[in-house]
Amino acid sequence: MFDAPASAPAVDLDAYFRRIGYDGPRAPTRETLRAIAVRHPDAIPFENLDVLLGRGISIVPADIDAKLIGGGRGGYCYEQNGLLKRVLQALGFQVEGLMARVLWMAPEGAPPRPRSHQVLGVTIPGEFGEGEVWLADAGFGGCVLTAPLRLFSDEVQDTPHGKFRILDTQTGGVAERRVQADLSGRWATLYHVSQGGWAEVDYEQANFFTYTHPSSHFTWSMTVGRTTATARYALKNNRFTHRDLTGAVVEQRDLSVDELEATLRDVIGLPVEADWRPVLEKVVAWGTPA
């Protein structure tokens, strides 16, 4: 298991903003948060290649920065939102690490799942000075948020990539907030956000479980996503899906090894390495998970 740092070091904001292509204001405002939320998942894809390559996932800040900023790679939630949290804190935002139960694509009435997804609660002063908590999440694959959402509002909220809403719910009698996306008129649940913050050290065990435990789908399937200004792109093993801003499928097909390698490089924007080839061959052999 990787060692968790006692305290998170500062992030190189100039390097991060070059990575996401942002040169706007750096004041801790809703406008700044919105600008980062839409650029981050375009420049830094979601991916779990290192799990399948047997490299493990370090959430030590220096390792995250070397991979996601310096190395041109992507990552999953603990990497993505760990980085985003330090960026927002460096800008002067009040940020709390939260955890969520993923229910994306789960059948109705399925048993509760454990908390396994890191998200962020960002407090921004309101019109009269009171703090308003916004949900930020740069690490949810093909349905990543491209705008912050009011965490404690039941209203439908618009983003550059569709409508979302957040409702009260419970799991085992514990109050949570249900985050849902409008998929062509059908509300689909992404996850339940648990109230109460997590310390950085708390994420270490959850991360270790995610990249090692046989029940974690990241250990036996490839999940990749990038969301641009005009589209969402997703790979589930070798099944490629391109959706437009309305969520409608523009293209969906299974890729060969060569096509998969080209898509990772040219569409997702990853620096494909030579030693990925055997893993990509396995991914194509596995096919699309049920």
mmCIF file of C-alpha atoms in Angstrom:
data_model
loop_
_atom_site.group_PDB
_atom_site.id
_atom_site.type_symbol
_atom_site.label_atom_id
_atom_site.label_comp_id
_atom_site.label_asym_id
_atom_site.label_seq_id
_atom_site.Cartn_x
_atom_site.Cartn_y
_atom_site.Cartn_z
ATOM 1 C CA MET A 1 0.000 0.000 0.000
ATOM 2 C CA PHE A 2 1.237 3.485 -0.782
ATOM 3 C CA ASP A 3 1.955 5.771 2.156
ATOM 4 C CA ALA A 4 -0.447 8.650 2.640
ATOM 5 C CA PRO A 5 1.180 12.044 3.215
ATOM 6 C CA ALA A 6 0.759 13.780 6.541
ATOM 7 C CA SER A 7 -0.369 16.934 4.730
ATOM 8 C CA ALA A 8 -0.999 17.732 1.082
ATOM 9 C CA PRO A 9 1.714 19.904 -0.505
ATOM 10 C CA ALA A 10 0.855 22.830 -2.714
ATOM 11 C CA VAL A 11 0.117 22.165 -6.363
ATOM 12 C CA ASP A 12 1.850 24.013 -9.211
ATOM 13 C CA LEU A 13 -1.104 26.108 -10.348
ATOM 14 C CA ASP A 14 0.675 27.462 -13.423
ATOM 15 C CA ALA A 15 1.442 23.921 -14.626
ATOM 16 C CA TYR A 16 -2.112 22.754 -13.887
ATOM 17 C CA PHE A 17 -3.696 25.647 -15.740
ATOM 18 C CA ARG A 18 -1.438 25.069 -18.734
ATOM 19 C CA ARG A 19 -2.541 21.423 -18.666
ATOM 20 C CA ILE A 20 -6.251 22.307 -18.798
ATOM 21 C CA GLY A 21 -5.845 25.332 -21.079
ATOM 22 C CA TYR A 22 -7.152 27.931 -18.650
ATOM 23 C CA ASP A 23 -5.820 31.492 -18.403
ATOM 24 C CA GLY A 24 -8.738 33.231 -16.719
ATOM 25 C CA PRO A 25 -9.271 34.750 -13.260
ATOM 26 C CA ARG A 26 -8.088 32.836 -10.199
ATOM 27 C CA ALA A 27 -10.391 34.356 -7.605
ATOM 28 C CA PRO A 28 -12.359 31.747 -5.571
ATOM 29 C CA THR A 29 -15.698 32.469 -7.247
ATOM 30 C CA ARG A 30 -18.441 30.362 -8.789
ATOM 31 C CA GLU A 31 -17.325 31.557 -12.230
ATOM 32 C CA THR A 32 -13.787 30.270 -11.660
ATOM 33 C CA LEU A 33 -15.119 26.956 -10.365
ATOM 34 C CA ARG A 34 -17.374 26.579 -13.408
ATOM 35 C CA ALA A 35 -14.503 27.335 -15.800
ATOM 36 C CA ILE A 36 -12.281 24.697 -14.190
ATOM 37 C CA ALA A 37 -15.114 22.130 -14.057
ATOM 38 C CA VAL A 38 -15.645 22.253 -17.812
ATOM 39 C CA ARG A 39 -11.963 22.275 -18.818
ATOM 40 C CA HIS A 40 -10.556 19.650 -16.458
ATOM 41 C CA PRO A 41 -12.359 16.559 -17.901
ATOM 42 C CA ASP A 42 -11.561 17.697 -21.446
ATOM 43 C CA ALA A 43 -7.818 17.900 -20.798
ATOM 44 C CA ILE A 44 -7.400 15.150 -18.158
ATOM 45 C CA PRO A 45 -9.278 11.970 -19.164
ATOM 46 C CA PHE A 46 -10.734 9.377 -16.848
ATOM 47 C CA GLU A 47 -8.822 6.082 -17.118
ATOM 48 C CA ASN A 48 -7.758 3.022 -15.134
ATOM 49 C CA LEU A 49 -4.938 1.722 -17.377
ATOM 50 C CA ASP A 50 -2.394 1.560 -14.551
ATOM 51 C CA VAL A 51 -4.624 -0.853 -12.621
ATOM 52 C CA LEU A 52 -4.724 -3.255 -15.579
ATOM 53 C CA LEU A 53 -0.989 -2.782 -16.114
ATOM 54 C CA GLY A 54 -0.360 -3.908 -12.522
ATOM 55 C CA ARG A 55 1.238 -0.615 -11.531
ATOM 56 C CA GLY A 56 -1.185 0.275 -8.740
ATOM 57 C CA ILE A 57 -2.584 3.725 -8.083
ATOM 58 C CA SER A 58 -0.713 6.145 -5.864
ATOM 59 C CA ILE A 59 -2.670 9.024 -4.388
ATOM 60 C CA VAL A 60 0.435 10.685 -2.969
ATOM 61 C CA PRO A 61 0.078 14.257 -4.296
ATOM 62 C CA ALA A 62 3.493 14.369 -5.936
ATOM 63 C CA ASP A 63 2.726 11.132 -7.804
ATOM 64 C CA ILE A 64 -0.671 12.405 -8.931
ATOM 65 C CA ASP A 65 0.861 15.639 -10.213
ATOM 66 C CA ALA A 66 3.640 13.807 -12.048
ATOM 67 C CA LYS A 67 1.115 11.544 -13.752
ATOM 68 C CA LEU A 68 -1.875 13.808 -14.481
ATOM 69 C CA ILE A 69 -0.084 17.128 -14.998
ATOM 70 C CA GLY A 70 3.471 16.317 -16.032
ATOM 71 C CA GLY A 71 2.872 12.953 -17.692
ATOM 72 C CA GLY A 72 -0.187 13.846 -19.758
ATOM 73 C CA ARG A 73 -2.113 10.918 -18.297
ATOM 74 C CA GLY A 74 -5.566 10.629 -16.772
ATOM 75 C CA GLY A 75 -6.773 8.782 -13.704
ATOM 76 C CA TYR A 76 -9.791 7.798 -11.655
ATOM 77 C CA CYS A 77 -11.654 9.598 -8.881
ATOM 78 C CA TYR A 78 -9.045 9.524 -6.109
ATOM 79 C CA GLU A 79 -6.452 10.954 -8.467
ATOM 80 C CA GLN A 80 -8.743 13.383 -10.311
ATOM 81 C CA ASN A 81 -10.542 14.818 -7.304
ATOM 82 C CA GLY A 82 -7.458 14.657 -5.109
ATOM 83 C CA LEU A 83 -5.762 16.959 -7.612
ATOM 84 C CA LEU A 84 -8.830 19.167 -8.020
ATOM 85 C CA LYS A 85 -9.175 19.548 -4.256
ATOM 86 C CA ARG A 86 -5.625 20.865 -3.887
ATOM 87 C CA VAL A 87 -6.076 23.204 -6.848
ATOM 88 C CA LEU A 88 -9.247 24.691 -5.411
ATOM 89 C CA GLN A 89 -7.727 25.034 -1.948
ATOM 90 C CA ALA A 90 -4.708 26.831 -3.433
ATOM 91 C CA LEU A 91 -7.109 29.279 -5.083
ATOM 92 C CA GLY A 92 -8.744 30.027 -1.725
ATOM 93 C CA PHE A 93 -11.868 27.868 -1.925
ATOM 94 C CA GLN A 94 -13.122 26.055 1.174
ATOM 95 C CA VAL A 95 -13.155 22.392 0.085
ATOM 96 C CA GLU A 96 -14.255 19.241 1.895
ATOM 97 C CA GLY A 97 -13.588 15.722 0.661
ATOM 98 C CA LEU A 98 -16.763 13.606 0.529
ATOM 99 C CA MET A 99 -17.617 10.018 -0.435
ATOM 100 C CA ALA A 100 -20.433 8.590 -2.510
ATOM 101 C CA ARG A 101 -22.121 5.228 -3.203
ATOM 102 C CA VAL A 102 -22.048 4.595 -6.947
ATOM 103 C CA LEU A 103 -25.389 3.436 -8.375
ATOM 104 C CA TRP A 104 -24.730 4.219 -12.043
ATOM 105 C CA MET A 105 -26.346 1.557 -14.232
ATOM 106 C CA ALA A 106 -27.379 -0.476 -11.157
ATOM 107 C CA PRO A 107 -30.790 -2.199 -11.501
ATOM 108 C CA GLU A 108 -33.680 -0.783 -9.508
ATOM 109 C CA GLY A 109 -33.806 -2.300 -6.017
ATOM 110 C CA ALA A 110 -30.188 -3.480 -6.093
ATOM 111 C CA PRO A 111 -28.543 -3.889 -2.650
ATOM 112 C CA PRO A 112 -26.695 -0.840 -1.288
ATOM 113 C CA ARG A 113 -23.119 -0.467 -2.437
ATOM 114 C CA PRO A 114 -20.250 0.712 -0.236
ATOM 115 C CA ARG A 115 -18.948 4.252 -0.398
ATOM 116 C CA SER A 116 -16.263 4.083 -3.053
ATOM 117 C CA HIS A 117 -16.297 7.333 -5.032
ATOM 118 C CA GLN A 118 -14.560 10.530 -3.957
ATOM 119 C CA VAL A 119 -16.331 13.826 -4.649
ATOM 120 C CA LEU A 120 -15.866 17.356 -3.323
ATOM 121 C CA GLY A 121 -18.027 19.812 -1.413
ATOM 122 C CA VAL A 122 -16.959 23.372 -2.266
ATOM 123 C CA THR A 123 -18.317 26.211 -0.137
ATOM 124 C CA ILE A 124 -18.760 29.578 -1.859
ATOM 125 C CA PRO A 125 -20.129 32.652 -0.068
ATOM 126 C CA GLY A 126 -23.620 33.574 -1.246
ATOM 127 C CA GLU A 127 -25.206 36.951 -1.907
ATOM 128 C CA PHE A 128 -25.540 37.693 1.783
ATOM 129 C CA GLY A 129 -22.248 36.130 2.854
ATOM 130 C CA GLU A 130 -23.590 32.743 3.923
ATOM 131 C CA GLY A 131 -21.775 29.694 2.599
ATOM 132 C CA GLU A 132 -23.394 27.608 -0.134
ATOM 133 C CA VAL A 133 -22.068 24.095 -0.767
ATOM 134 C CA TRP A 134 -21.464 23.043 -4.374
ATOM 135 C CA LEU A 135 -20.764 19.520 -5.556
ATOM 136 C CA ALA A 136 -17.669 19.245 -7.759
ATOM 137 C CA ASP A 137 -16.588 15.982 -9.375
ATOM 138 C CA ALA A 138 -13.898 15.629 -12.053
ATOM 139 C CA GLY A 139 -13.678 11.842 -11.738
ATOM 140 C CA PHE A 140 -16.858 10.085 -12.856
ATOM 141 C CA GLY A 141 -15.945 8.636 -16.229
ATOM 142 C CA GLY A 142 -18.337 9.094 -19.128
ATOM 143 C CA CYS A 143 -20.909 11.067 -17.089
ATOM 144 C CA VAL A 144 -18.518 13.415 -15.319
ATOM 145 C CA LEU A 145 -19.907 16.745 -14.115
ATOM 146 C CA THR A 146 -18.919 19.694 -16.296
ATOM 147 C CA ALA A 147 -20.339 22.264 -13.881
ATOM 148 C CA PRO A 148 -20.617 22.443 -10.103
ATOM 149 C CA LEU A 149 -24.061 21.612 -8.689
ATOM 150 C CA ARG A 150 -25.782 23.054 -5.635
ATOM 151 C CA LEU A 151 -25.570 20.092 -3.289
ATOM 152 C CA PHE A 152 -28.578 21.007 -1.179
ATOM 153 C CA SER A 153 -30.974 22.211 -3.853
ATOM 154 C CA ASP A 154 -33.746 19.993 -5.255
ATOM 155 C CA GLU A 155 -34.074 22.089 -8.424
ATOM 156 C CA VAL A 156 -33.100 20.810 -11.859
ATOM 157 C CA GLN A 157 -29.679 22.258 -12.665
ATOM 158 C CA ASP A 158 -28.279 22.899 -16.140
ATOM 159 C CA THR A 159 -24.714 22.040 -17.142
ATOM 160 C CA PRO A 160 -22.931 22.241 -20.513
ATOM 161 C CA HIS A 161 -23.644 18.507 -20.877
ATOM 162 C CA GLY A 162 -27.226 18.125 -19.763
ATOM 163 C CA LYS A 163 -29.509 18.522 -16.771
ATOM 164 C CA PHE A 164 -28.940 17.155 -13.276
ATOM 165 C CA ARG A 165 -30.825 17.138 -9.995
ATOM 166 C CA ILE A 166 -29.974 16.197 -6.403
ATOM 167 C CA LEU A 167 -32.634 14.817 -4.070
ATOM 168 C CA ASP A 168 -32.863 13.644 -0.469
ATOM 169 C CA THR A 169 -32.527 9.900 0.079
ATOM 170 C CA GLN A 170 -31.426 7.418 2.728
ATOM 171 C CA THR A 171 -29.298 4.291 2.885
ATOM 172 C CA GLY A 172 -29.828 2.192 5.991
ATOM 173 C CA GLY A 173 -31.453 5.136 7.721
ATOM 174 C CA VAL A 174 -28.511 7.442 6.956
ATOM 175 C CA ALA A 175 -29.363 10.685 5.166
ATOM 176 C CA GLU A 176 -27.694 11.093 1.766
ATOM 177 C CA ARG A 177 -28.137 13.147 -1.416
ATOM 178 C CA ARG A 178 -29.067 11.324 -4.637
ATOM 179 C CA VAL A 179 -27.360 12.783 -7.729
ATOM 180 C CA GLN A 180 -29.238 12.113 -10.984
ATOM 181 C CA ALA A 181 -28.708 12.896 -14.671
ATOM 182 C CA ASP A 182 -31.445 13.446 -17.251
ATOM 183 C CA LEU A 183 -30.877 10.832 -19.948
ATOM 184 C CA SER A 184 -33.301 11.729 -22.735
ATOM 185 C CA GLY A 185 -36.159 12.308 -20.301
ATOM 186 C CA ARG A 186 -35.268 9.516 -17.865
ATOM 187 C CA TRP A 187 -33.629 10.352 -14.540
ATOM 188 C CA ALA A 188 -30.684 8.020 -13.921
ATOM 189 C CA THR A 189 -28.907 7.931 -10.574
ATOM 190 C CA LEU A 190 -25.141 8.443 -10.584
ATOM 191 C CA TYR A 191 -24.487 8.085 -6.866
ATOM 192 C CA HIS A 192 -25.554 8.947 -3.315
ATOM 193 C CA VAL A 193 -23.373 11.550 -1.617
ATOM 194 C CA SER A 194 -22.819 10.897 2.075
ATOM 195 C CA GLN A 195 -22.734 13.882 4.373
ATOM 196 C CA GLY A 196 -19.678 14.457 6.530
ATOM 197 C CA GLY A 197 -16.127 15.021 5.346
ATOM 198 C CA TRP A 198 -13.330 12.502 4.916
ATOM 199 C CA ALA A 199 -9.724 13.097 5.947
ATOM 200 C CA GLU A 200 -7.054 12.490 3.324
ATOM 201 C CA VAL A 201 -5.842 9.380 5.151
ATOM 202 C CA ASP A 202 -9.346 7.876 4.919
ATOM 203 C CA TYR A 203 -9.101 7.672 1.137
ATOM 204 C CA GLU A 204 -6.027 5.442 1.244
ATOM 205 C CA GLN A 205 -7.914 2.267 2.177
ATOM 206 C CA ALA A 206 -10.727 2.999 -0.281
ATOM 207 C CA ASN A 207 -8.205 3.549 -3.063
ATOM 208 C CA PHE A 208 -6.324 0.342 -2.210
ATOM 209 C CA PHE A 209 -9.581 -1.624 -2.326
ATOM 210 C CA THR A 210 -10.485 -0.055 -5.675
ATOM 211 C CA TYR A 211 -7.313 -1.050 -7.488
ATOM 212 C CA THR A 212 -6.791 -4.478 -5.870
ATOM 213 C CA HIS A 213 -10.050 -6.163 -4.820
ATOM 214 C CA PRO A 214 -11.574 -8.698 -7.250
ATOM 215 C CA SER A 215 -15.031 -7.157 -6.785
ATOM 216 C CA SER A 216 -13.798 -3.813 -8.105
ATOM 217 C CA HIS A 217 -14.602 -3.595 -11.819
ATOM 218 C CA PHE A 218 -11.446 -1.534 -12.335
ATOM 219 C CA THR A 219 -9.407 -4.712 -11.780
ATOM 220 C CA TRP A 220 -11.041 -6.647 -14.625
ATOM 221 C CA SER A 221 -12.318 -4.080 -17.140
ATOM 222 C CA MET A 222 -11.068 -0.932 -18.830
ATOM 223 C CA THR A 223 -12.996 2.270 -18.242
ATOM 224 C CA VAL A 224 -11.968 5.420 -20.096
ATOM 225 C CA GLY A 225 -13.772 8.715 -20.663
ATOM 226 C CA ARG A 226 -13.230 12.199 -22.003
ATOM 227 C CA THR A 227 -15.763 15.032 -22.126
ATOM 228 C CA THR A 228 -15.081 17.854 -24.576
ATOM 229 C CA ALA A 229 -16.953 21.072 -25.341
ATOM 230 C CA THR A 230 -19.121 19.244 -27.877
ATOM 231 C CA ALA A 231 -19.176 15.563 -26.915
ATOM 232 C CA ARG A 232 -18.755 12.775 -24.398
ATOM 233 C CA TYR A 233 -16.475 9.875 -25.352
ATOM 234 C CA ALA A 234 -16.380 6.605 -23.429
ATOM 235 C CA LEU A 235 -14.630 3.252 -23.680
ATOM 236 C CA LYS A 236 -15.834 0.218 -21.752
ATOM 237 C CA ASN A 237 -13.249 -2.370 -22.694
ATOM 238 C CA ASN A 238 -13.290 -2.096 -26.502
ATOM 239 C CA ARG A 239 -16.839 -0.699 -26.803
ATOM 240 C CA PHE A 240 -16.531 2.916 -27.968
ATOM 241 C CA THR A 241 -19.440 5.329 -27.433
ATOM 242 C CA HIS A 242 -19.684 8.904 -28.685
ATOM 243 C CA ARG A 243 -22.565 11.024 -27.358
ATOM 244 C CA ASP A 244 -23.518 14.589 -28.241
ATOM 245 C CA LEU A 245 -24.442 17.375 -25.809
ATOM 246 C CA THR A 246 -27.995 16.055 -25.492
ATOM 247 C CA GLY A 247 -26.750 12.616 -24.491
ATOM 248 C CA ALA A 248 -27.839 11.033 -27.750
ATOM 249 C CA VAL A 249 -25.559 8.338 -29.155
ATOM 250 C CA VAL A 250 -23.724 9.537 -32.258
ATOM 251 C CA GLU A 251 -21.628 6.400 -32.678
ATOM 252 C CA GLN A 252 -21.196 3.122 -30.831
ATOM 253 C CA ARG A 253 -19.093 0.179 -31.964
ATOM 254 C CA ASP A 254 -16.550 -2.418 -30.880
ATOM 255 C CA LEU A 255 -12.932 -1.667 -31.741
ATOM 256 C CA SER A 256 -10.049 -3.847 -32.858
ATOM 257 C CA VAL A 257 -6.739 -3.618 -31.001
ATOM 258 C CA ASP A 258 -5.323 -1.169 -33.544
ATOM 259 C CA GLU A 259 -8.487 0.925 -33.452
ATOM 260 C CA LEU A 260 -8.497 0.899 -29.658
ATOM 261 C CA GLU A 261 -4.900 2.074 -29.534
ATOM 262 C CA ALA A 262 -5.629 4.841 -32.047
ATOM 263 C CA THR A 263 -8.754 5.946 -30.147
ATOM 264 C CA LEU A 264 -6.916 6.164 -26.847
ATOM 265 C CA ARG A 265 -4.274 8.321 -28.529
ATOM 266 C CA ASP A 266 -6.262 10.458 -30.985
ATOM 267 C CA VAL A 267 -9.709 10.784 -29.391
ATOM 268 C CA ILE A 268 -9.063 10.404 -25.667
ATOM 269 C CA GLY A 269 -5.685 12.139 -25.849
ATOM 270 C CA LEU A 270 -3.553 9.687 -23.882
ATOM 271 C CA PRO A 271 0.172 9.165 -24.531
ATOM 272 C CA VAL A 272 -0.138 5.491 -25.489
ATOM 273 C CA GLU A 273 2.876 3.456 -24.399
ATOM 274 C CA ALA A 274 4.322 0.404 -26.146
ATOM 275 C CA ASP A 275 3.771 -1.855 -23.124
ATOM 276 C CA TRP A 276 0.025 -1.146 -23.182
ATOM 277 C CA ARG A 277 -0.390 -3.417 -26.212
ATOM 278 C CA PRO A 278 -0.744 -6.747 -24.327
ATOM 279 C CA VAL A 279 -3.366 -5.203 -22.035
ATOM 280 C CA LEU A 280 -5.286 -3.796 -24.987
ATOM 281 C CA GLU A 281 -5.251 -7.240 -26.603
ATOM 282 C CA LYS A 282 -6.782 -8.677 -23.419
ATOM 283 C CA VAL A 283 -9.366 -5.904 -23.349
ATOM 284 C CA VAL A 284 -10.495 -6.706 -26.877
ATOM 285 C CA ALA A 285 -10.668 -10.419 -25.991
ATOM 286 C CA TRP A 286 -12.809 -9.637 -22.951
ATOM 287 C CA GLY A 287 -15.300 -7.672 -25.032
ATOM 288 C CA THR A 288 -17.971 -5.411 -23.584
ATOM 289 C CA PRO A 289 -18.937 -6.287 -19.963
ATOM 290 C CA ALA A 290 -22.597 -7.133 -19.382
#
